[in-house]
Coordinates of C-alpha atoms in Angstrom, one line a residue:
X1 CA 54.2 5.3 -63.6
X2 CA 53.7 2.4 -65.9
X3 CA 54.5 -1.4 -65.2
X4 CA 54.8 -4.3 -67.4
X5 CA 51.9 -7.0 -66.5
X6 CA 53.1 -10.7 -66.4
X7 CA 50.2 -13.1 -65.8
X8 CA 51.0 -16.4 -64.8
X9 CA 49.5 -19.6 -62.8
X10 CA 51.8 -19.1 -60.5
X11 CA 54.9 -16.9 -59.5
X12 CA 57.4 -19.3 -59.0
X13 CA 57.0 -20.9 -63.1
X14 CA 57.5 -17.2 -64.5
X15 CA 60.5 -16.6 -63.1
X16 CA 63.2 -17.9 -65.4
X17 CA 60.9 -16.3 -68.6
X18 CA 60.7 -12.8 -66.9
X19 CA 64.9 -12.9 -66.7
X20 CA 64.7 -14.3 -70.2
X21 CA 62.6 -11.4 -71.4
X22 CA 65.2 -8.7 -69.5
X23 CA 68.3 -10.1 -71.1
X24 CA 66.3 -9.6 -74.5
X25 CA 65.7 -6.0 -73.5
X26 CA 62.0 -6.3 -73.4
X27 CA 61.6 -4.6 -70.3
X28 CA 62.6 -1.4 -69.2
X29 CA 60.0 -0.3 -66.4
X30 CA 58.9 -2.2 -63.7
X31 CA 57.0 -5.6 -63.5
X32 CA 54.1 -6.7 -61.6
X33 CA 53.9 -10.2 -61.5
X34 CA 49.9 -11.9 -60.9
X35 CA 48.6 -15.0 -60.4
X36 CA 45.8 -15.8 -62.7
X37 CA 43.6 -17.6 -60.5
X38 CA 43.2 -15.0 -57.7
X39 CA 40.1 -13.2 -59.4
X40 CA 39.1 -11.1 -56.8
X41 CA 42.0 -8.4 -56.5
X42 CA 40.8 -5.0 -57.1
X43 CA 42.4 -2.3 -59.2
X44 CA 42.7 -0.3 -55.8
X45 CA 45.0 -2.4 -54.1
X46 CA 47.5 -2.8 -56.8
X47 CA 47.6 1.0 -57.3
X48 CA 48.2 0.9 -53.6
X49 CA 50.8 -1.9 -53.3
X50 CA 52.9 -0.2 -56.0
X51 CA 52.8 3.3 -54.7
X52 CA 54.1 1.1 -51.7
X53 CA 56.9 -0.2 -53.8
X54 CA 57.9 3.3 -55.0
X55 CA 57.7 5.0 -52.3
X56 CA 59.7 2.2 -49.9
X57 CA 62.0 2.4 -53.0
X58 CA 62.0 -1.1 -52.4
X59 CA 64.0 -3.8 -55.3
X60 CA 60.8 -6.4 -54.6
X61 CA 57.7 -5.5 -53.5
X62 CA 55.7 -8.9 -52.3
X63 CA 51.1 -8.7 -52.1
X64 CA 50.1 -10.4 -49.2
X65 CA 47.6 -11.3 -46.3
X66 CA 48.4 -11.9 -42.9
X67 CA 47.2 -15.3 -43.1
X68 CA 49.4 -15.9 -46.2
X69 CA 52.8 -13.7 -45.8
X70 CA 54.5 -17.1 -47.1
X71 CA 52.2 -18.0 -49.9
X72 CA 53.0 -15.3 -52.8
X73 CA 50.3 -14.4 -55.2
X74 CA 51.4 -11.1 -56.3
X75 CA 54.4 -8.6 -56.8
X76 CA 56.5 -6.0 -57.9
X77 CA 59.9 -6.3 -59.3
X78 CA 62.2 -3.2 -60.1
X79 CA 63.5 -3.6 -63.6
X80 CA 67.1 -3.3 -62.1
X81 CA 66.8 -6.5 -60.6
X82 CA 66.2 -8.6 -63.6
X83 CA 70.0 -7.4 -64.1
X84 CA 71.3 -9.3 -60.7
X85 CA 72.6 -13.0 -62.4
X86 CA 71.4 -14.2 -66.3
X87 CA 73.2 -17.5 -65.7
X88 CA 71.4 -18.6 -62.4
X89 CA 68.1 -20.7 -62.7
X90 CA 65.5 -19.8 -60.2
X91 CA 63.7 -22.7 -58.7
X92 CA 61.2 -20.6 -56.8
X93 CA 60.9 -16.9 -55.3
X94 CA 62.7 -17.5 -52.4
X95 CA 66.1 -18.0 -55.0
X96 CA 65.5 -14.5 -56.3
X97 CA 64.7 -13.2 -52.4
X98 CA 68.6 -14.8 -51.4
X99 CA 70.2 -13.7 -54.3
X100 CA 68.7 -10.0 -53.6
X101 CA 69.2 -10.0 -50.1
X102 CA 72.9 -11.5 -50.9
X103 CA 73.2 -8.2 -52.5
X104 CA 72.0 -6.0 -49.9
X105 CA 69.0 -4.4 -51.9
X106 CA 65.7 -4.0 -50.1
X107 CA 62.4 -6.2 -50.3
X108 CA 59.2 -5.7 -48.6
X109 CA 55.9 -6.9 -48.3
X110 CA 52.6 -5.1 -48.4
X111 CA 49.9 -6.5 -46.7
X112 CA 45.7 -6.3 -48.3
X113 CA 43.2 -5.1 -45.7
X114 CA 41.3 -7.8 -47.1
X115 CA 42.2 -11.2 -47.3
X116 CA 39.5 -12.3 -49.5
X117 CA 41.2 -10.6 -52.5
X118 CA 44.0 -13.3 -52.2
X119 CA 41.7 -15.9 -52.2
X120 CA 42.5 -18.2 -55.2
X121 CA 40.1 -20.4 -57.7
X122 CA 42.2 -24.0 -57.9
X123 CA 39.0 -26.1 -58.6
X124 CA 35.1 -25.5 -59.0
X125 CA 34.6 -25.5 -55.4
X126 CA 36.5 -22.4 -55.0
X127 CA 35.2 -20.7 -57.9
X128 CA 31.8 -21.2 -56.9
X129 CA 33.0 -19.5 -53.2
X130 CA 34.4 -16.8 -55.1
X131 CA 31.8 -16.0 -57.3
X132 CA 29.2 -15.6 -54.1
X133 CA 31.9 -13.0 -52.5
X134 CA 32.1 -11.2 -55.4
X135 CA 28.1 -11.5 -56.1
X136 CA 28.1 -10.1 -52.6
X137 CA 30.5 -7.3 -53.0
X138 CA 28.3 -6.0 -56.2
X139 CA 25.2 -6.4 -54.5
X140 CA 26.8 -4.0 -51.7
X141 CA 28.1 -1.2 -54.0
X142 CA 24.1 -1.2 -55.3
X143 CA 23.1 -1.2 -52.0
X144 CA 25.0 1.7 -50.6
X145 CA 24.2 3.6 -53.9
X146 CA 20.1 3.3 -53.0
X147 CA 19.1 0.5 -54.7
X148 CA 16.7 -1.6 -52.6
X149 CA 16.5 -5.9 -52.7
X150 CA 14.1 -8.5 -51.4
X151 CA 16.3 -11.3 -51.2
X152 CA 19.7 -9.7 -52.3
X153 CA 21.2 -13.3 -51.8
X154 CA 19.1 -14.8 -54.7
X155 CA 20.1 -12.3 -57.4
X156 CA 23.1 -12.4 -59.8
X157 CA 24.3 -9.1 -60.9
X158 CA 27.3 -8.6 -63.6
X159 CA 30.1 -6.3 -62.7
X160 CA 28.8 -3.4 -65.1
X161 CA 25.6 -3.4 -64.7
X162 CA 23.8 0.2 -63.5
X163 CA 21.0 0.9 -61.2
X164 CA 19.7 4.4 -60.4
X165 CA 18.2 5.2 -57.0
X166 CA 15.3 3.8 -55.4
X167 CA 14.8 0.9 -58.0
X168 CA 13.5 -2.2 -56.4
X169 CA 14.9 -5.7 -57.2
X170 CA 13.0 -9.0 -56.5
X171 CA 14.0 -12.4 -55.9
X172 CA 15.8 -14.5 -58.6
X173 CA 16.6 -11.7 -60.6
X174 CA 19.5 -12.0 -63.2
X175 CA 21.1 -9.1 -65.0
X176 CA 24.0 -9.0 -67.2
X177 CA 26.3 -7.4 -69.7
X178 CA 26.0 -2.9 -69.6
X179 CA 22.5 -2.8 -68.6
X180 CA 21.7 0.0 -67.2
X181 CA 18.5 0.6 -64.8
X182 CA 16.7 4.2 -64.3
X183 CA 15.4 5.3 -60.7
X184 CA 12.1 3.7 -59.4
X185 CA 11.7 1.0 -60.9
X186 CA 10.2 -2.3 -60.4
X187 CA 12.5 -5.7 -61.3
X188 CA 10.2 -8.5 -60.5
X189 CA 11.0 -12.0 -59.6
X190 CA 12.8 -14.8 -62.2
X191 CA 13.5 -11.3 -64.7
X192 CA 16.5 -11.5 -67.1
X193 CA 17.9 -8.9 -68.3
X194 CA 20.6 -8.7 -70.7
X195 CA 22.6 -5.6 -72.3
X196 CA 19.6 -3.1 -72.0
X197 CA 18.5 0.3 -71.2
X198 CA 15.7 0.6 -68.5
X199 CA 14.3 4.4 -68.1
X200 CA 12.9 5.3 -64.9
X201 CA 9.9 4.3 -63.2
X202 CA 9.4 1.0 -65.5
X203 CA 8.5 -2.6 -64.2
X204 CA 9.5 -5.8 -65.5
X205 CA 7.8 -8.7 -64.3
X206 CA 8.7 -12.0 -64.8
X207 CA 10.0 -11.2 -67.8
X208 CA 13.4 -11.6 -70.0
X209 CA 14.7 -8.4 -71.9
X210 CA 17.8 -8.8 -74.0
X211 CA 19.6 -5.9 -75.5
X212 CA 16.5 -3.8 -76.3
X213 CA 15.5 -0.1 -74.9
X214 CA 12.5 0.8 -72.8
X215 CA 11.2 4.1 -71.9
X216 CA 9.7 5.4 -68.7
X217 CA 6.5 4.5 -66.9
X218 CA 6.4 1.4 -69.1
X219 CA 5.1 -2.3 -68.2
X220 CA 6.1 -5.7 -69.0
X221 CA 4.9 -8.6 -68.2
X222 CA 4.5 -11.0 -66.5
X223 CA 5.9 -14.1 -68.8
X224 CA 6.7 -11.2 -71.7
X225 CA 9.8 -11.6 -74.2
X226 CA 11.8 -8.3 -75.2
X227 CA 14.1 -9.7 -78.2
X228 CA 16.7 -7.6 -79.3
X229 CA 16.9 -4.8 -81.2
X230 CA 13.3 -3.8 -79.4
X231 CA 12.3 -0.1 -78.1
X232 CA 9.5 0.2 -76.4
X233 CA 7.9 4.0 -76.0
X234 CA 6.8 5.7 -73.1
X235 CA 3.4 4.7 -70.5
X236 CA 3.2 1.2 -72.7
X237 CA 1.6 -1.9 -71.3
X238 CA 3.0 -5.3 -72.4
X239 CA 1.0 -7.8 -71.3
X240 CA 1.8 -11.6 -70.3
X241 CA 2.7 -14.2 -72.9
X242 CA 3.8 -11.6 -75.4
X243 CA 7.0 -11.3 -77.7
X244 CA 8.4 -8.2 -79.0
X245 CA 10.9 -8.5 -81.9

């Protein structure tokens, strides 16, 4: 099934603009209903609260934790109840929770195994918390897939970057954008790389790469600069202090 998306910074505010929307026929399907500052919830648990929702054939369906059944950050409305009053303002959720249950139609509440997927980014202290549970939570997925770290809590990883098998990363190692990493290599320590192909069995010491292509059993570095655009061939030695362009 498809849902409508509403993004807001918080439930409560989107209310009134959601009914708006229905009474101008812009919705026919259902609507999940996010908070924008709770970065962390993964496409797994929404596909699982809103089987929830269809299969408890439920009117609301609320996201929750345990620790936060009373804080909402995340839900499911039916289309049907956008229909229940035009005229009535909402102040806050718990309005549209009276006037369903007033009605007799049926709201429920699934709850996340994991609480840190509610966790919400209201100021740079909590982003910065966020980001290292997420760093962590990427770091883990290359783990279990056989990629090997020194310090895994010194590196920063984007969200799409690949690794193959038995690759080895050093300390202080960034990598960003879709760069993607063959098996057995060597990442050494303070690298950057940036939106690039590694092949297998290459080392990169020291070194920043940025969108550039290099081919197995290669070297570079240490203290080398790949600038973009670059392909470097097979069983080639960069040495330190060089730039490729």
């Amino acid at each position: 099934n498809s849902i409508n998306l509403i993004e807001s910074e918080c439930c409560d505010c989107i209310l009134n603009t959601l009914f708006d929307l229905k009474f101008r026929n812009c919705f026919s399907k259902d609507v999940l209903v996010v908070n924008s500052n709770i970065p962390l919830i993964s496409r797994n648990t929404i596909t699982e609260a809103y089987r929830f929702h269809i299969e408890s054939q439920n009117y609301v369906t609320t996201v929750s934790s345990k620790e936060t059944e009373n804080n909402i950050k995340l839900m499911f409305l039916n289309s049907d109840v956008l229909f229940l009053n035009y005229e009535t303002q909402f102040n806050c959720m718990f309005d549209v929770f009276k006037c369903i249950s007033d009605r007799g139609l049926k709201v429920g509440t699934f709850i996340v195994e994991d609480e840190k997927e509610l966790f919400e980014v209201n100021n740079t202290v909590d982003l910065a918390d966020i980001q290292s549970v997420a760093q962590k939570q990427i770091v883990e997925r290359h783990l279990f897939n056989g990629v090997m770290f020194v310090s895994p809590e010194s590196v920063y990883f984007g969200k799409d970057v690949e690794i193959a098998v038995d690759t080895i990363i050093m300390p202080n190692v960034v990598i960003k954008g879709k760069t993607k990493i063959g098996s057995g290599c060597l990442i050494g320590p303070n690298t950057q790389i940036t939106d690039s192909i590694i092949s297998n069995k290459v080392e990169v010491n020291s070194s920043v790469v940025v969108e550039s292509y290099i081919d197995e059993n290669t070297t570079v570095g240490p203290f080398a600069y790949i600038r973009p655009n670059s392909k470097i061939g097979k069983k080639v030695k960069i040495g330190d202090f060089v730039e490729i362009k």
